[in-house]
Structures are given as structure tokens and as C-alpha cells.
Amino acid sequence: MQPLTLLAACFCQLTSLWDQLQQKIMCPGPVTCLTTSPNGLYVLAGISENIYLWEVSTGNLLVILSRHYQDVSCLQFTGDSSHFVSGGKDCLVLAWSLCSVLQADPSRTPAPRHVWSRHTLPITDLHCGFGGPLARVATASLDQTVKLWEVSSGELLLSVLFDVGILSVTMDLAEHYMFCGGSDGSIFQVNLCTWPGQREKSFQPEQEHGKVFRGHRNQVTCLSVSTDGSVLLSGSHDETVRLWDVQSQQCLRTVTLKGPVTNACIMLAPVSMLSSDFRPGLPLPHFNKHLLGAEHGDEPHHGGLMLRLGLHQQGSEPSYLERVEQLQAVMSSTLEKNVLGGQDQLRIRVTELEDEVRNLRKINRDLFDFSTRIITHPTK
């Protein structure tokens, strides 16, 4: 099946599924960008200058991140769902650790792992490469540059200067090439293997490390590369979607739409998507608009298992840390009441409580390690 035929078939099937599942989920404000974690557990949305994080299975709003100063323009998870990156109109790019965000004290705003502030105009797009915590992140901006960062160290690896503003960016799976969509309709192919040791470089299409795809008549808003790196998909405000052969820079197909294209991507279609008998096994719940939704007027949800890290509670039961504190309070009270007599009985009681405290601490530590492995290594 040709790539375009596969995309059309997937679109028809998704339209059928949407007719069955469509529901309106009201958010606290206009959504400027939206993404889901690759493991399907979380949804991120940029609403004004805030980032909202929901749990898909329950619809609970877990945290609101307020570290951008202007509207959030783009969001993306790393491939293993352990980190996510946000870019905004404030020219900042923030790299977040999902584990740290979920464990943060609810009374304090979590801090990002890295703050990248080398762009001078609004961030328009970003792309997370392969590797999870070791991934490289490409960021595009209206300042006519695309920058390549390393998540593990936070270092700037490469900055490429163009002669036009850049609206979109992506890389092939092997990260040999970086594709950048310009405001004039051009698509620039940057060879990442020809600039060893250089941190800053101007793009020169006439040289061997640069090629240009020409055909769009307006700004290129989205880019996507096939898994084998042979086909490039682009969408533009000129109301067309184009498929390109990467090796020859020739346009293979052009699809004309009835309005500007804002997003498009190439994805592997699961078998169930092309089956007429496919029915989703888990309905999507309504997303709460407030933290701890039941306390702020949202309807509580029942019947699902909720797992929380750190200071989050599971249902109405006290956490292990709270039980440890209660036992320590009982120990202190027992010591005060029996300080004048019953020393033998007191020592026995204290020994029993200390054993229980140690057991509870071990359970809490094991639960934390198990939960961390689920988040950082979801496929294992």
C-alpha cells in the first residue's frame, strides 16, 4: 500500500472512530498546544502560559506548571515518556523530568531540569530525538535559528543560522539529518554529520552539508519523516500537504485541502485501526479542570486504580509516610504516659512500634522504586 493511500485509509478509519467516541472536554482556557506521552498514560496541554498535566485513565489533573512568562507554543515528550520539553513565546525552552514533576510538593511550583534561553524570539516548534534521557532536542524559532540540545547535560550542541524564520523542525530516526521549515515555504535539509566540533554555523545550500526542498508557496508549519528516512511529509499555509523523496528532493504527491495545514505526521497504523470490528476497550473520561477535582466542584471518578508517587495519596487511605508519622506520635505519647512505671511493658511496646515503622519504611521505599521503574521504563 502506498504511503498516501495508507494515510487516507487511516484518516477514514479515524473519522469513523471519532463519530463513535466524540465528546467535548472543557478546558480552563484556550489550548495553544497539546501532546500525549508515548506510553499513553498522560496528556499535556499548554493553556496560556501554563502547562496542564492530566492522567488519561482517571481524568485527574495532576499538576499545573507555571514557569513560562508568555503563551506555551509547543510541547513534546521524549520517546520513553520520562521527560517532556516545552517552548513558549517568551523565547524559553524548558526540559522537565516527569518523575520529578509527579513527586513535587503540591504547594510549590516544580522546577524544570533545564532552562534553555539562547533563542531571542518566540519558539515555534521542537522535536525530541531518540534516546529518552539521553535524547537530543531540536528547537526552532523566529530568530532564524535552529538549535540542538542534549537532555542529559543541558548543553547546546549546535546552532544553525538561516536567512528566514523557522516554523517547524524534525529529524530522521537515525538523526543524520535535520529538516527545517521556513517562513518562505522552503524546507532546509541540514546534514548533522558534516560539522564535527562546530557549535555555530550558517546554512549554505550550495555547499555539501545543505539541501533545499522548494514547492510550497507559504510558511511550512509541520514536518514528519518516515521510519526508514526515505519520505518527508510537509504541511503549509498554502493549503497543501506534500510528500517528498528525501534523496532527490523531488515532490512525489501533493494533496490540496480547503484551508491552512496546521499539523500532519506520518505514523505506523496499528492493525486494529484498519479493522471494522475494532472497538475501544477503555472509554476516555472527562478531564478535571482543577487540581484535586472533587474538592473543587468536579465530579469524582470511581472504579479505577490510582497510583500516585511522593506526596500524592491513593484514594482516601493515609499514605505510608503518614502512617509512620502517626506511629511515631503514638510512641511519643506512650513514653510520656509510662515514664513513671511499667518500664518492661513500655520497652516491649516501643520495640514492636519500631519494627512496624521499619517495615512501613521498607514498603514505602519498595513502592517508590517500583513506581519509578514503571514511569522511566514503561515497556519493561
Coordinates of C-alpha atoms in Angstrom, one line a residue, residues 58-289:
T58 CA -8.9 8.8 35.5
G59 CA -9.0 12.3 34.0
N60 CA -7.4 13.7 37.1
L61 CA -5.4 16.9 36.8
L62 CA -2.1 16.1 38.5
V63 CA -0.2 19.3 38.3
I64 CA -0.2 22.8 36.8
L65 CA 3.3 24.1 35.8
S66 CA 3.7 27.9 35.7
R67 CA 7.3 28.6 34.6
H68 CA 6.7 30.3 31.2
Y69 CA 6.0 34.1 31.1
Q70 CA 4.0 34.0 27.9
D71 CA 1.9 31.5 26.0
V72 CA 3.2 28.0 25.6
S73 CA 3.6 27.3 21.9
C74 CA 4.8 23.7 21.7
L75 CA 5.1 20.5 23.9
Q76 CA 6.6 17.1 23.3
F77 CA 7.6 14.0 25.3
T78 CA 10.8 12.0 24.9
G79 CA 10.3 8.6 23.4
D80 CA 10.4 6.8 26.7
S81 CA 7.9 9.2 28.4
S82 CA 10.5 10.0 31.1
H83 CA 10.9 13.7 30.1
F84 CA 9.0 16.4 28.2
V85 CA 10.0 19.7 26.7
S86 CA 8.1 22.9 26.4
G87 CA 8.7 26.0 24.3
G88 CA 6.9 29.4 24.6
K89 CA 6.6 32.8 23.1
D90 CA 8.8 34.0 25.9
C91 CA 11.8 32.6 23.9
L92 CA 12.4 29.9 26.6
V93 CA 12.7 26.2 26.2
L94 CA 12.2 24.1 29.4
A95 CA 13.1 20.5 29.8
W96 CA 11.1 18.7 32.6
S97 CA 11.6 15.3 34.3
L98 CA 8.2 13.7 34.6
C99 CA 9.2 11.8 37.7
S100 CA 10.3 15.0 39.5
V101 CA 7.1 16.8 38.5
L102 CA 4.9 14.0 39.9
Q103 CA 6.8 13.9 43.2
A104 CA 6.8 17.7 43.7
D105 CA 5.2 19.3 46.7
P106 CA 1.7 20.5 45.6
S107 CA 2.2 23.8 47.4
R108 CA 5.3 24.6 45.3
T109 CA 5.8 25.0 41.5
P110 CA 8.1 22.3 40.3
A111 CA 11.4 23.4 38.7
P112 CA 12.4 22.3 35.2
R113 CA 15.5 20.2 34.8
H114 CA 17.0 22.6 32.3
V115 CA 16.2 26.2 31.2
W116 CA 17.4 27.0 27.7
S117 CA 17.3 30.7 26.9
R118 CA 19.6 31.1 23.9
H119 CA 16.8 32.0 21.5
T120 CA 15.9 35.7 21.1
L121 CA 12.4 35.4 19.5
P122 CA 9.4 33.1 20.2
I123 CA 9.8 29.3 19.9
T124 CA 7.8 27.9 17.0
D125 CA 8.5 24.1 17.1
L126 CA 10.6 21.5 18.8
H127 CA 11.5 17.8 18.2
C128 CA 12.8 15.2 20.7
G129 CA 15.1 12.6 19.2
F130 CA 15.6 9.0 20.2
G131 CA 17.2 8.0 23.5
G132 CA 14.9 9.1 26.3
P133 CA 17.0 10.9 29.0
L134 CA 20.0 10.8 26.6
A135 CA 18.0 12.3 23.7
R136 CA 18.8 15.4 21.7
V137 CA 16.2 18.1 21.2
A138 CA 15.9 20.4 18.2
T139 CA 14.2 23.8 18.8
A140 CA 13.1 26.2 16.1
S141 CA 12.5 30.0 16.5
L142 CA 11.5 33.1 14.6
D143 CA 15.0 34.4 15.3
Q144 CA 16.1 32.4 12.2
T145 CA 18.0 29.7 14.1
V146 CA 17.5 26.1 14.9
K147 CA 19.4 24.8 18.0
L148 CA 20.3 21.3 19.0
W149 CA 20.4 20.5 22.8
E150 CA 21.4 17.5 24.9
V151 CA 18.8 16.5 27.6
S152 CA 21.2 14.7 29.9
S153 CA 23.7 17.6 30.3
G154 CA 21.6 20.5 29.1
E155 CA 24.4 21.7 26.8
L156 CA 23.9 23.4 23.4
L157 CA 25.4 21.1 20.8
L158 CA 24.7 23.1 17.6
S159 CA 23.2 26.3 16.4
V160 CA 22.3 26.8 12.7
L161 CA 21.5 30.2 11.3
F162 CA 19.2 30.6 8.3
D163 CA 18.1 33.6 6.3
V164 CA 14.4 33.2 7.1
G165 CA 12.4 32.5 10.3
I166 CA 11.9 28.8 11.0
L167 CA 8.3 27.5 11.7
S168 CA 8.9 23.7 12.0
V169 CA 11.7 21.2 12.7
T170 CA 12.1 17.4 12.7
M171 CA 14.9 14.8 12.4
D172 CA 15.0 11.4 10.8
L173 CA 15.1 8.4 13.2
A174 CA 18.9 7.9 12.8
E175 CA 19.4 11.7 13.4
H176 CA 21.6 12.1 10.4
Y177 CA 19.5 14.9 9.0
M178 CA 17.5 17.8 10.4
F179 CA 14.7 19.2 8.4
C180 CA 13.6 22.8 9.0
G181 CA 10.5 24.5 7.5
G182 CA 10.9 28.2 6.6
S183 CA 8.5 31.1 6.6
D184 CA 9.0 31.5 2.9
G185 CA 7.9 27.9 2.0
S186 CA 11.4 26.4 1.8
I187 CA 12.4 23.2 3.6
F188 CA 16.1 23.0 4.6
Q189 CA 17.9 19.7 5.0
V190 CA 20.8 20.0 7.4
N191 CA 23.4 17.2 7.4
L192 CA 24.3 16.8 11.1
C193 CA 27.4 14.6 10.3
T194 CA 29.4 17.2 8.4
W195 CA 30.0 19.8 11.2
P196 CA 32.0 18.0 13.9
G197 CA 33.1 20.2 16.8
Q198 CA 31.3 23.3 15.5
R199 CA 28.8 24.9 17.8
E200 CA 27.6 27.7 15.4
K201 CA 27.1 27.6 11.6
S202 CA 25.3 29.4 8.9
F203 CA 23.3 27.3 6.4
Q204 CA 24.7 27.4 2.9
P205 CA 22.6 25.4 0.5
E206 CA 25.2 25.5 -2.3
Q207 CA 27.6 23.5 -0.1
E208 CA 27.6 19.8 0.5
H209 CA 26.1 20.0 4.0
G210 CA 22.8 21.6 2.9
K211 CA 19.9 20.9 0.6
V212 CA 16.6 22.7 0.0
F213 CA 13.1 21.4 -0.9
R214 CA 11.2 24.0 -2.9
G215 CA 7.5 23.9 -3.8
H216 CA 5.4 25.4 -1.0
R217 CA 4.2 29.0 -1.6
N218 CA 3.7 29.9 2.1
Q219 CA 5.2 29.1 5.5
V220 CA 5.8 25.4 6.3
T221 CA 4.0 24.6 9.6
C222 CA 4.7 20.9 10.1
L223 CA 7.2 18.2 9.1
S224 CA 7.4 14.5 9.5
V225 CA 9.9 11.8 8.3
S226 CA 9.0 8.2 7.6
T227 CA 10.6 5.5 9.7
D228 CA 13.1 4.5 7.0
G229 CA 14.0 8.1 6.4
S230 CA 13.2 8.0 2.7
V231 CA 10.0 10.1 2.6
L232 CA 9.3 13.6 4.1
L233 CA 5.8 14.9 4.8
S234 CA 5.2 18.6 4.9
G235 CA 2.2 20.8 5.5
S236 CA 1.9 24.5 4.8
H237 CA -0.4 27.6 5.0
D238 CA -0.6 27.4 1.2
E239 CA -3.4 24.7 1.9
T240 CA -1.3 21.8 0.6
V241 CA 0.3 18.7 2.0
R242 CA 3.3 17.3 0.1
L243 CA 5.2 14.0 0.1
W244 CA 8.9 14.4 -0.8
D245 CA 11.6 11.9 -1.8
V246 CA 14.4 12.8 0.6
Q247 CA 17.3 11.6 -1.6
S248 CA 16.3 13.6 -4.7
Q249 CA 14.3 16.4 -3.0
Q250 CA 11.5 15.8 -5.6
C251 CA 7.8 16.1 -4.7
L252 CA 6.1 12.8 -5.0
R253 CA 2.5 13.8 -4.3
T254 CA 0.5 16.9 -3.5
V255 CA -2.8 16.9 -1.6
T256 CA -4.8 20.2 -1.8
L257 CA -7.0 21.0 1.2
K258 CA -9.6 23.7 2.0
G259 CA -7.6 25.6 4.5
P260 CA -4.1 26.2 6.0
V261 CA -2.5 23.0 7.3
T262 CA -1.5 23.3 10.9
N263 CA -0.3 19.8 11.7
A264 CA 0.4 16.5 10.0
C265 CA 2.6 13.5 10.7
I266 CA 3.5 10.0 9.4
M267 CA 2.7 7.3 11.9
L268 CA 2.6 3.5 11.9
A269 CA -1.0 2.3 11.8
P270 CA -1.9 -0.4 14.3
V271 CA -3.8 -3.4 12.9
S272 CA -6.9 -2.6 15.0
M273 CA -7.1 0.8 13.3
L274 CA -7.8 -0.8 9.9
S275 CA -10.3 -3.3 11.3
S276 CA -14.0 -2.6 11.0
D277 CA -14.6 -4.7 14.2
F278 CA -12.3 -2.6 16.3
R279 CA -14.0 -1.1 19.4
P280 CA -12.0 0.8 22.1
G281 CA -11.8 -1.2 25.4
L282 CA -11.4 1.9 27.6
P283 CA -13.6 5.0 27.3
L284 CA -11.9 8.3 27.7
P285 CA -13.0 10.1 30.9
H286 CA -13.7 13.8 31.3
F287 CA -10.7 15.7 32.3
N288 CA -10.9 17.7 35.6
K289 CA -10.4 21.4 35.3

